[in-house]
Amino acid sequence: VTEPVVWRRLSPLMLLVHPVHEVLRQVPLLIGAVVLGSATGNAMWSIAALVLMIVFGVARWFTTTYRIDAEQIQRREGVLQRSVLSVPRNRIRSVSTDARLLHRLLGLTVVKVSTGQEAKGDAGFALDAVRADEVPALRALLLAESRPDSLEAGDEVGPAERELARWQPSWLRYSPLSFTGLATIAAAIGVIYQTGAVAALEDSPLAQQGRDAAERLGVVATVVVAVLAVLILGVLLSVVRSLLTFGNLVLSRRDEVLHLQHGLLRVREHTFDMRRLRGGTIRQPLLVRAFGGARLDAVMTGVDGSGEASLLLPPCPAPTAEAVLTDLIGQQDAVTGELRHHGPAATRRRWTRALTFPALLAAGLGVTAVVAAVPSWAWVLCGLVAAACAFLAADRSRALGHRVGDGWLVARSGSLDRRRDCLAAEGIIGWTARQTLFQRRAGVATLIAATPAGVKGYRVLDVPAELAWSVAAAASPWVANSDWTREPAHS
Amino acid sequence: MVTLVDPANPPSRKAPLVWAIGAAIPWAVLAVAQVVWFVLDARLSWLHAVAAGVTVVGVVTFVVVAPVWRYRVHRWEIGAQAVYTRSGWLVQERRIAPISRVQTVDTHRGPLAQLFGLADVTVTTASSAGAVRIVALDSEVADRIAAQLTDIAAIGDRDAT
């Protein structure tokens, strides 16, 4: 790499973006300035604040520089406080790009570099922003250090890019089943209340009409209409959000590089180094599973396993997710193979835990019934809760299972958020067998495989206690050969 | 069917005492606060009785039962290839990590531990779910372990992820 080691500036177009972002970021301050301006009768306050923000935004561009030398990538920044952030190039694990609407209009892209070692709350290393046409070269340069053999030869000569999955309009059918729409509505209502718009509306003719309509329809009809309206709105919001976020998603693979691109308005691209892949998680939330869907997360060193960073496929048909994971890890059995169930003790624990709450509820109602009349709908409600809990217990017990062998550990659990974790055994660098008092009495243990990848700890829930170390030993030779391992003669 | 025998070494003999003192301090503060409250305002005697009962149960559980129980559970051992510990009381854990993947070895002495000449050793690997903690060791044992682990692991010659 013969890159001249000079400090480079980010795209000059950021002179337009920074002031806008700065103003948007300081909206509370701006509101304060406007209030102060109107209170003192002197509009100069507001103008001064605005000018200060714009100057600050412009100064940010002039003070931010970066350079890439043979060992590291560095960024200098800060208007009042200077800081230098350096990342050793051989520690770079992934490079992702992100272009919001304003960036896209100007042909800019934010480049984020991840080492996977960032502490929580750490912003990480981002170049905000460079010209979009510089990105492929920059990406190749940044990842070259961790991939010595590939990409050196140039993009054209390498093996052809192979498409693993492409977004289909039919995938939208899984998106109404998420709670994001309802959450958006709740957030919107919260904001509206906070701004006092509701109080202003209360006496308006519109609200009066609404009240009249409610009186004509009756309470039950009004509630039904309101619930239906919220549901429909929620579904619409979820679908639109899903379409904007994941529309035109393409997951492709070229040799050892996995490439994910998605987003209609805000375009995001992730590049993953396949040699850091330690497996994958197929997640099937209850409602998505009911319609035969699944989503896929990567288990990868240097990529946070819980957030959006590890997403490979949004809710899509389960066979698609399974086929892609099989292609990535090359182990059909780990993805779809039969699991070993955890037996009656684990099942019993699922039922006890699920039914404790309805039992307490029923007991409470029973006690209340002795001293006062309990309305019959309370009993019906209690019965419904019990039925829902029983369903959860049955579904959760059915889910529990594990599989170990051929160098892979597979664990499945959960009902509302069912997950099947497939983890490469060579990536496991620690085992924990945990038993609460109740687990000891039931003769089961929770086995936790520690790994530097993904969510760091992968749990095998309520394995029969006598099996726990067999699972660990089957996956990790260093457990099987440890000084403490005893193998009874009969097995 | 594979089983693992427990690790061999117990923590320091002073460990239960230090754990008991550590737990006794907050409970003592709470007890004093209750006495002050009783002196200032002796009405609601049933509430005082309930509070006193909770304190007594808490003291017995955390100052008497837990340290003894923990001392009986806690074990550690360093083998040729791995570190193995057993810890906890109500929730018990057995944890094993290969020495070849160790990234750092730290010894830590809290104020109370320092007073009694105890130390904890924390062995971290690249996984935040895999750190092994050996607690309440005699100071010189802790130093010896740290030196030994650092030697075997030959930390720094590899990425260990």
XYZ file of C-alpha atoms in Angstrom:
652
model
C 0.000 0.000 0.000
C 1.737 3.118 -1.192
C -0.695 5.685 0.102
C 0.780 9.151 0.653
C 0.432 9.927 4.328
C -1.236 13.299 4.176
C -4.079 14.615 6.289
C -7.140 14.657 4.078
C -10.340 16.636 4.420
C -13.789 15.204 4.133
C -15.983 16.208 1.209
C -16.414 20.013 0.951
C -20.123 19.399 0.416
C -20.253 18.767 4.153
C -20.067 22.567 4.441
C -23.753 22.402 3.478
C -24.628 19.392 5.618
C -22.879 20.289 8.874
C -24.728 23.587 9.514
C -28.104 21.915 8.852
C -27.266 19.007 11.182
C -25.881 21.386 13.776
C -29.102 23.408 13.773
C -31.226 20.248 13.905
C -29.138 18.900 16.761
C -29.424 22.108 18.755
C -33.181 22.554 18.297
C -33.781 22.867 22.079
C -31.100 25.567 22.271
C -32.629 27.337 19.265
C -36.086 27.256 20.847
C -34.547 28.676 24.016
C -32.924 31.470 21.994
C -36.192 32.266 20.227
C -38.034 32.345 23.555
C -35.325 34.546 25.030
C -35.472 36.769 21.942
C -39.230 37.268 22.114
C -39.159 37.692 25.908
C -36.527 40.422 25.765
C -38.064 41.895 22.635
C -34.671 41.646 20.961
C -34.579 39.322 17.951
C -30.776 39.542 17.900
C -30.604 36.689 20.411
C -32.226 34.241 18.005
C -30.121 35.400 15.066
C -26.921 35.272 17.117
C -27.662 31.692 18.193
C -28.399 30.649 14.616
C -25.240 32.273 13.287
C -23.172 30.660 16.050
C -24.511 27.247 15.129
C -23.785 27.714 11.446
C -20.276 28.978 12.177
C -19.731 25.981 14.427
C -20.958 23.638 11.697
C -18.620 25.197 9.144
C -15.728 25.095 11.617
C -16.296 21.379 12.063
C -15.446 20.743 8.455
C -12.272 22.831 8.623
C -11.093 21.103 11.790
C -11.812 17.511 10.791
C -9.133 15.668 8.862
C -8.207 12.042 8.429
C -5.343 9.996 7.096
C -4.611 6.385 6.351
C -1.044 5.205 6.722
C 0.472 1.752 6.635
C -0.395 0.907 10.244
C -3.435 2.884 11.194
C -6.279 5.127 10.244
C -6.547 8.398 12.179
C -9.099 11.156 12.479
C -8.447 14.563 13.999
C -11.436 16.619 14.972
C -12.898 19.097 17.412
C -13.450 22.833 17.336
C -12.929 23.648 21.009
C -11.440 20.351 22.142
C -9.022 18.708 19.742
C -8.985 14.952 19.669
C -7.261 12.312 17.592
C -8.848 8.919 17.129
C -6.646 6.141 15.805
C -7.616 2.652 14.765
C -4.933 0.075 13.931
C -5.704 -1.155 10.440
C -5.170 -4.811 11.263
C -7.949 -4.509 13.865
C -10.584 -3.380 11.381
C -13.285 -6.045 11.275
C -15.994 -4.480 9.164
C -16.694 -1.390 7.109
C -20.226 -0.148 6.675
C -21.691 2.843 4.929
C -24.783 4.856 5.627
C -26.357 7.631 3.564
C -29.266 9.597 4.946
C -31.505 11.610 2.648
C -29.507 14.847 2.767
C -26.265 12.949 2.198
C -27.764 11.103 -0.756
C -29.008 14.288 -2.417
C -25.447 15.582 -2.313
C -23.890 12.254 -3.353
C -22.192 11.676 0.007
C -21.773 8.594 2.173
C -20.763 8.081 5.791
C -18.114 5.389 6.171
C -18.004 3.590 9.524
C -15.119 1.431 10.593
C -15.680 -1.171 13.299
C -13.102 -3.116 15.252
C -15.694 -4.911 17.357
C -13.900 -3.769 20.499
C -15.828 -0.534 21.034
C -17.108 0.055 24.530
C -20.789 0.817 25.054
C -21.636 4.416 24.197
C -18.480 4.752 22.156
C -19.249 6.459 18.880
C -16.755 4.382 16.956
C -14.798 5.539 13.963
C -16.836 7.263 11.265
C -15.863 9.428 8.315
C -18.792 11.787 7.865
C -18.768 12.059 4.930
C -16.890 11.210 1.719
C -18.040 11.240 -1.897
C -20.008 8.128 -2.756
C -17.769 7.259 -5.708
C -14.698 7.170 -3.422
C -16.273 4.540 -1.218
C -15.405 1.307 -3.084
C -11.715 2.232 -3.204
C -11.729 3.340 0.433
C -13.510 0.184 1.510
C -11.055 -2.017 -0.367
C -8.144 -0.117 1.153
C -9.492 -0.346 4.704
C -10.274 -4.033 4.493
C -7.108 -4.958 2.581
C -5.097 -5.222 5.791
C -7.392 -7.832 7.312
C -7.695 -9.664 3.983
C -4.177 -9.855 2.666
C -4.778 -12.064 -0.373
C -8.100 -10.941 -1.785
C -8.924 -7.574 -3.308
C -5.263 -6.868 -3.893
C -5.747 -8.215 -7.382
C -8.524 -5.736 -8.014
C -12.264 -6.057 -8.103
C -12.602 -7.203 -11.692
C -10.333 -10.221 -11.548
C -11.783 -11.800 -8.391
C -14.450 -14.499 -8.438
C -17.868 -13.377 -9.564
C -20.265 -11.892 -7.066
C -22.997 -14.366 -6.206
C -26.389 -13.175 -5.058
C -27.696 -15.013 -1.982
C -30.982 -13.241 -1.460
C -32.916 -10.370 -2.930
C -35.849 -8.573 -1.332
C -39.272 -9.637 -2.644
C -42.453 -7.556 -2.318
C -44.035 -10.646 -0.728
C -41.724 -10.187 2.297
C -43.892 -7.232 3.234
C -46.513 -9.657 4.519
C -44.395 -10.275 7.624
C -43.973 -6.615 8.481
C -47.526 -5.814 9.709
C -46.865 -8.413 12.389
C -44.236 -6.382 14.173
C -44.890 -3.951 16.954
C -42.974 -1.080 15.379
C -46.162 0.497 13.988
C -47.895 0.478 17.359
C -44.734 1.809 18.993
C -44.592 4.643 16.455
C -48.201 5.575 17.205
C -47.560 5.520 20.954
C -44.503 7.734 20.499
C -46.463 10.147 18.301
C -49.282 10.385 20.866
C -46.701 11.029 23.590
C -45.138 13.849 21.595
C -48.552 15.364 20.818
C -49.477 15.335 24.510
C -46.163 16.907 25.468
C -46.576 19.790 23.066
C -49.960 20.534 24.585
C -51.791 20.062 21.296
C -54.415 17.901 23.000
C -55.345 20.620 25.467
C -55.718 23.030 22.554
C -57.874 20.547 20.641
C -60.140 19.762 23.567
C -62.427 22.747 23.099
C -62.196 22.874 19.321
C -65.237 22.210 17.116
C -63.492 19.077 15.804
C -63.339 17.537 19.287
C -66.976 18.537 19.853
C -68.003 16.729 16.694
C -66.024 13.699 17.809
C -67.788 13.661 21.173
C -71.166 13.959 19.494
C -70.327 11.064 17.196
C -69.179 8.990 20.186
C -72.444 9.667 22.011
C -74.469 8.564 19.000
C -72.453 5.387 18.528
C -72.222 4.341 22.162
C -69.164 3.424 24.225
C -68.525 -0.072 22.848
C -68.718 1.005 19.216
C -66.394 3.959 19.874
C -63.789 1.749 21.518
C -64.006 -0.777 18.660
C -63.632 1.959 16.061
C -60.688 3.523 17.924
C -58.906 0.182 18.320
C -59.467 -0.672 14.650
C -58.173 2.725 13.594
C -55.025 2.363 15.685
C -54.451 -1.178 14.389
C -54.863 -0.204 10.747
C -52.624 2.809 11.191
C -50.064 0.643 12.983
C -50.079 -1.927 10.183
C -49.696 0.785 7.548
C -46.801 2.419 9.407
C -45.043 -0.933 9.869
C -45.407 -1.816 6.200
C -44.196 1.581 5.015
C -41.264 1.568 7.411
C -40.320 -1.957 6.377
C -40.571 -1.018 2.710
C -38.367 2.061 3.144
C -35.782 0.263 5.276
C -35.492 -3.041 3.458
C -36.830 -2.379 -0.033
C -34.256 -3.403 -2.680
C -32.207 -5.355 -0.115
C -29.528 -7.450 -1.760
C -27.302 -9.913 0.070
C -24.424 -11.151 -2.037
C -21.185 -12.973 -1.560
C -17.926 -12.715 -3.391
C -15.403 -15.232 -2.207
C -14.796 -14.368 1.449
C -16.705 -11.105 1.503
C -20.370 -10.775 2.336
C -22.097 -7.675 1.068
C -25.454 -6.368 2.291
C -27.188 -3.333 0.849
C -30.645 -2.033 1.678
C -32.830 1.047 2.017
C -34.911 3.114 -0.382
C -34.374 6.583 1.082
C -31.535 5.987 3.515
C -29.119 3.572 1.871
C -27.034 1.354 4.118
C -24.284 -1.011 3.098
C -22.432 -3.526 5.232
C -19.421 -5.523 4.250
C -18.609 -8.547 6.351
C -15.433 -10.571 6.335
C -16.593 -14.183 6.053
C -13.554 -15.466 7.917
C -14.938 -13.741 11.005
C -18.275 -15.522 10.680
C -18.873 -17.894 13.590
C -22.437 -18.899 12.743
C -25.894 -17.417 12.536
C -29.131 -17.013 14.437
C -32.507 -17.720 12.879
C -35.036 -15.680 14.797
C -38.757 -16.335 14.558
C -40.955 -14.034 16.608
C -44.282 -15.758 17.305
C -46.373 -13.761 14.829
C -43.773 -13.996 12.064
C -43.423 -17.737 12.704
C -47.213 -18.171 12.475
C -46.964 -17.069 8.843
C -43.899 -19.174 8.092
C -41.366 -16.363 8.329
C -37.940 -15.950 9.895
C -35.150 -13.419 10.105
C -31.448 -14.028 10.038
C -28.678 -12.518 12.155
C -24.977 -13.074 11.652
C -22.809 -14.312 14.516
C -19.593 -12.573 13.723
C -16.480 -11.460 15.582
C -16.313 -7.709 15.717
C -19.991 -7.138 14.964
C -22.457 -6.468 17.758
C -24.840 -9.406 17.793
C -27.984 -7.862 19.213
C -28.505 -4.709 17.192
C -29.137 -3.842 13.594
C -25.447 -4.243 12.755
C -25.680 -8.028 12.590
C -28.880 -8.237 10.545
C -28.509 -10.267 7.373
C -32.147 -10.794 6.399
C -35.284 -9.054 7.704
C -38.410 -11.210 8.193
C -38.640 -13.342 5.064
C -39.877 -16.849 4.235
C -38.197 -19.323 6.607
C -36.818 -21.513 3.764
C -35.001 -18.458 2.365
C -33.378 -17.664 5.712
C -32.408 -21.316 6.165
C -31.004 -21.621 2.650
C -28.875 -18.489 3.088
C -27.527 -19.630 6.461
C -26.759 -23.078 5.020
C -24.883 -21.418 2.187
C -22.899 -19.279 4.617
C -21.883 -21.956 7.114
C -21.941 -24.963 4.809
C -23.540 -27.227 7.387
C -27.064 -28.297 6.486
C -27.598 -30.275 9.722
C -26.887 -27.297 11.953
C -29.511 -25.197 10.204
C -32.371 -27.646 9.767
C -31.308 -30.878 11.535
C -33.310 -32.533 14.316
C -32.544 -31.323 17.830
C -32.137 -33.333 20.995
C -34.955 -32.420 23.360
C -34.321 -31.503 26.961
C -36.707 -33.943 28.590
C -39.523 -33.871 31.139
C -37.772 -31.794 33.829
C -37.246 -28.886 31.444
C -40.843 -29.165 30.213
C -42.127 -29.204 33.794
C -40.172 -26.042 34.543
C -41.694 -24.251 31.542
C -45.193 -25.142 32.777
C -44.537 -24.188 36.415
C -43.088 -20.864 35.423
C -45.854 -20.028 32.943
C -48.732 -21.045 35.206
C -47.507 -19.380 38.414
C -48.931 -16.006 37.437
C -52.440 -17.216 36.447
C -52.518 -19.407 39.571
C -51.722 -16.407 41.782
C -54.325 -14.377 39.893
C -56.982 -17.064 40.410
C -56.054 -17.394 44.094
C -56.330 -13.619 44.500
C -59.755 -13.631 42.821
C -60.840 -16.563 45.001
C -59.863 -14.766 48.203
C -61.597 -11.606 46.993
C -64.731 -13.620 46.178
C -65.041 -14.620 49.841
C -65.369 -11.019 51.012
C -66.862 -9.285 47.970
C -68.640 -10.090 44.724
C -66.273 -10.725 41.828
C -67.705 -9.841 38.403
C -67.893 -12.803 36.055
C -65.771 -11.074 33.396
C -62.850 -11.140 35.850
C -63.025 -14.932 35.891
C -63.266 -15.039 32.102
C -60.209 -12.770 31.873
C -58.342 -14.995 34.329
C -59.226 -18.038 32.204
C -57.972 -16.315 29.048
C -54.686 -15.377 30.738
C -54.288 -18.985 31.908
C -54.967 -20.286 28.394
C -52.429 -17.880 26.863
C -49.815 -18.882 29.470
C -50.516 -22.575 28.850
C -49.978 -22.035 25.130
C -46.683 -20.252 25.851
C -45.546 -23.074 28.134
C -46.361 -25.731 25.534
C -44.691 -23.736 22.765
C -41.618 -22.995 24.867
C -41.157 -26.632 25.875
C -41.531 -27.725 22.272
C -38.827 -25.242 21.246
C -36.187 -26.355 23.735
C -33.462 -28.419 22.166
C -29.826 -28.598 21.224
C -27.544 -30.347 18.807
C -23.820 -30.757 19.018
C -21.403 -32.376 16.611
C -19.531 -31.873 13.328
C -17.976 -28.807 14.919
C -21.249 -26.978 15.511
C -23.341 -26.158 18.552
C -27.018 -25.506 17.912
C -29.458 -24.311 20.572
C -33.115 -23.459 20.175
C -35.442 -21.847 22.693
C -38.233 -19.338 23.184
C -41.753 -18.818 21.958
C -42.525 -15.104 21.631
C -39.002 -14.688 20.336
C -37.877 -18.114 19.195
C -34.259 -18.343 18.164
C -32.068 -21.044 16.768
C -28.425 -20.231 17.412
C -25.886 -22.007 15.245
C -22.398 -21.491 16.612
C -19.089 -22.839 15.295
C -17.539 -24.886 18.097
C -14.031 -23.617 17.335
C -15.263 -20.123 18.182
C -16.183 -21.127 21.747
C -13.657 -19.905 24.304
C -15.358 -20.668 27.585
C -18.182 -22.673 29.122
C -20.399 -21.906 32.083
C -22.853 -24.319 33.661
C -25.267 -22.298 35.805
C -27.811 -23.717 38.213
C -30.264 -21.840 40.354
C -31.642 -23.525 43.480
C -34.719 -24.634 41.527
C -32.636 -25.907 38.620
C -30.541 -28.009 41.010
C -33.711 -29.542 42.453
C -35.059 -30.214 38.952
C -31.728 -31.657 37.823
C -31.180 -29.287 34.931
C -28.557 -26.651 34.143
C -28.205 -23.712 31.789
C -25.107 -24.069 29.687
C -23.549 -20.866 28.346
C -21.022 -20.961 25.521
C -18.787 -17.887 25.572
C -17.493 -16.569 22.273
C -16.032 -13.278 21.053
C -18.668 -13.180 18.304
C -22.254 -11.969 18.193
C -23.931 -11.568 21.575
C -20.861 -13.142 23.271
C -22.800 -15.696 25.342
C -25.044 -18.336 23.760
C -27.301 -20.211 26.168
C -28.495 -23.776 26.040
C -31.451 -23.555 28.386
C -32.264 -26.258 30.956
C -30.169 -29.133 29.639
C -30.364 -32.221 31.868
C -27.556 -31.587 34.373
C -25.785 -34.883 33.655
C -25.651 -34.018 29.942
C -24.290 -30.492 30.343
C -20.582 -31.288 30.287
C -21.057 -33.920 27.579
C -22.354 -31.167 25.317
C -19.396 -28.943 26.192
C -16.919 -31.789 25.721
C -18.446 -32.796 22.389
C -18.022 -29.240 21.093
C -14.656 -28.318 22.608
C -11.744 -30.765 22.651
C -10.084 -28.699 25.360
C -12.986 -29.573 27.690
C -12.915 -33.245 26.703
C -9.172 -33.378 27.412
C -9.153 -31.247 30.562
C -7.666 -32.400 33.874
C -11.092 -32.660 35.460
C -12.905 -34.681 32.806
C -14.068 -38.135 33.854
C -15.640 -40.552 31.440
C -17.424 -43.429 33.173
C -16.393 -46.811 31.757
C -19.883 -47.862 30.679
C -20.362 -45.153 28.060
C -21.601 -39.230 29.346
C -18.853 -36.873 30.426
C -18.640 -35.324 33.873
C -16.229 -32.803 35.334
C -14.950 -33.313 38.868
C -14.912 -30.186 40.981
C -11.793 -28.015 41.086
C -9.592 -28.726 44.091
C -8.645 -25.482 45.830
C -10.816 -23.570 48.296
C -10.522 -19.800 48.718
C -8.679 -18.246 51.661
C -9.763 -19.393 55.138
C -10.462 -15.759 55.924
C -12.930 -15.506 53.009
C -16.145 -16.219 54.987
C -15.165 -13.639 57.608
C -14.486 -10.970 54.980
C -17.718 -11.762 53.130
C -19.650 -11.615 56.415
C -18.144 -8.248 57.360
C -18.794 -6.923 53.853
C -22.455 -7.909 54.120
C -22.781 -6.794 57.751
C -21.854 -3.156 57.076
C -24.955 -2.155 55.029
C -27.228 -4.195 57.295
C -25.737 -2.491 60.383
C -26.454 0.914 58.841
C -30.037 -0.214 58.213
C -30.396 -1.513 61.795
C -29.083 1.755 63.254
C -31.511 3.695 61.075
C -34.354 1.569 62.410
C -33.300 2.146 66.041
C -33.156 5.904 65.400
C -36.614 5.754 63.801
C -37.955 3.791 66.829
C -36.501 6.273 69.295
C -37.924 9.252 67.401
C -41.339 7.781 66.727
C -42.494 4.669 68.564
C -46.041 4.656 67.159
C -47.037 2.027 64.600
C -45.397 -0.711 66.638
C -46.442 -3.411 64.160
C -44.489 -1.662 61.391
C -41.407 -1.571 63.626
C -41.861 -5.283 64.320
C -42.114 -6.100 60.601
C -39.026 -3.986 59.800
C -37.072 -5.615 62.630
C -38.141 -9.045 61.402
C -36.971 -8.292 57.859
C -33.636 -7.046 59.214
C -33.107 -10.156 61.339
C -33.910 -12.467 58.415
C -31.632 -10.419 56.138
C -28.758 -10.476 58.620
C -29.063 -14.222 59.192
C -29.247 -14.910 55.457
C -26.524 -12.612 54.188
C -24.152 -12.384 57.153
C -24.326 -15.931 58.514
C -25.720 -18.345 55.915
C -24.400 -16.913 52.638
C -20.673 -16.641 53.567
C -20.579 -20.191 54.954
C -22.509 -21.526 51.960
C -20.285 -19.678 49.501
C -17.167 -20.981 51.218
C -18.449 -24.525 50.778
C -19.209 -23.971 47.068
C -16.263 -21.834 45.934
C -13.401 -23.816 44.394
C -10.753 -23.054 41.794
C -7.994 -24.844 39.955
C -5.556 -24.111 37.163
C -4.860 -27.081 34.930
C -2.386 -27.583 32.131
C -4.806 -26.244 29.513
C -7.658 -24.532 31.317
C -8.839 -22.546 34.326
C -11.832 -23.997 36.149
C -13.864 -22.378 38.921
C -17.004 -23.067 40.880
C -18.815 -20.208 42.615
C -22.113 -18.896 43.963
C -24.559 -20.056 46.624
C -28.228 -19.870 45.579
C -27.192 -19.583 41.949
C -24.109 -21.712 41.387
C -21.781 -21.591 38.409
C -19.028 -23.779 37.080
C -16.917 -21.991 34.534
C -14.030 -23.248 32.438
C -11.851 -21.303 30.001
C -8.831 -22.412 27.963
C -5.583 -20.743 29.025
C -4.519 -20.406 25.384
C -7.327 -17.870 24.848
C -6.598 -15.737 27.915
C -6.182 -12.055 27.082
C -5.560 -10.379 30.438
C -4.943 -11.431 34.030
C -5.816 -8.841 36.694
C -5.568 -8.950 40.464
C -7.898 -6.728 42.409
C -7.972 -5.856 46.116
C -10.934 -4.048 47.628
C -10.471 -1.981 50.824
C -11.805 -4.726 53.088
C -9.871 -7.429 51.227
C -6.700 -5.381 51.582
C -7.223 -5.161 55.330
C -7.336 -8.956 55.563
C -4.676 -9.614 52.920
C -7.026 -11.038 50.289
C -7.189 -10.518 46.526
C -9.353 -11.467 43.525
C -7.948 -12.689 40.221
C -9.889 -11.969 37.033
C -8.950 -13.803 33.870
C -10.498 -12.285 30.770
C -10.846 -13.769 27.314
C -12.077 -12.144 24.111
C -15.659 -12.906 25.156
C -17.322 -10.745 27.781
C -19.369 -13.820 28.752
C -16.273 -15.879 29.446
C -14.286 -13.973 32.092
C -13.252 -16.234 34.963
C -13.104 -14.706 38.448
C -11.333 -16.400 41.318
C -12.335 -14.446 44.412
C -11.074 -14.137 47.996
C -7.648 -15.689 47.625
C -4.771 -15.065 49.992
C -2.742 -12.237 48.520
C 0.391 -14.276 47.823
C -1.655 -17.079 46.229
C -3.318 -14.512 43.954
C 0.023 -13.063 42.887
C 1.416 -16.526 42.233
C -1.607 -17.478 40.093
C -1.435 -14.247 38.116
C 2.262 -14.778 37.387
C 1.708 -18.421 36.479
C -1.217 -17.664 34.142
C 0.621 -14.823 32.444
C 3.550 -17.177 31.839
C 1.492 -20.026 30.385
C -0.737 -17.834 28.293
C 2.226 -15.976 26.760
C -0.150 -13.101 26.326
C 0.382 -10.846 23.383
C 1.689 -13.136 20.697
C -1.700 -13.612 19.153
C -5.058 -12.014 18.459
C -6.959 -14.556 20.620
C -10.269 -13.790 18.978
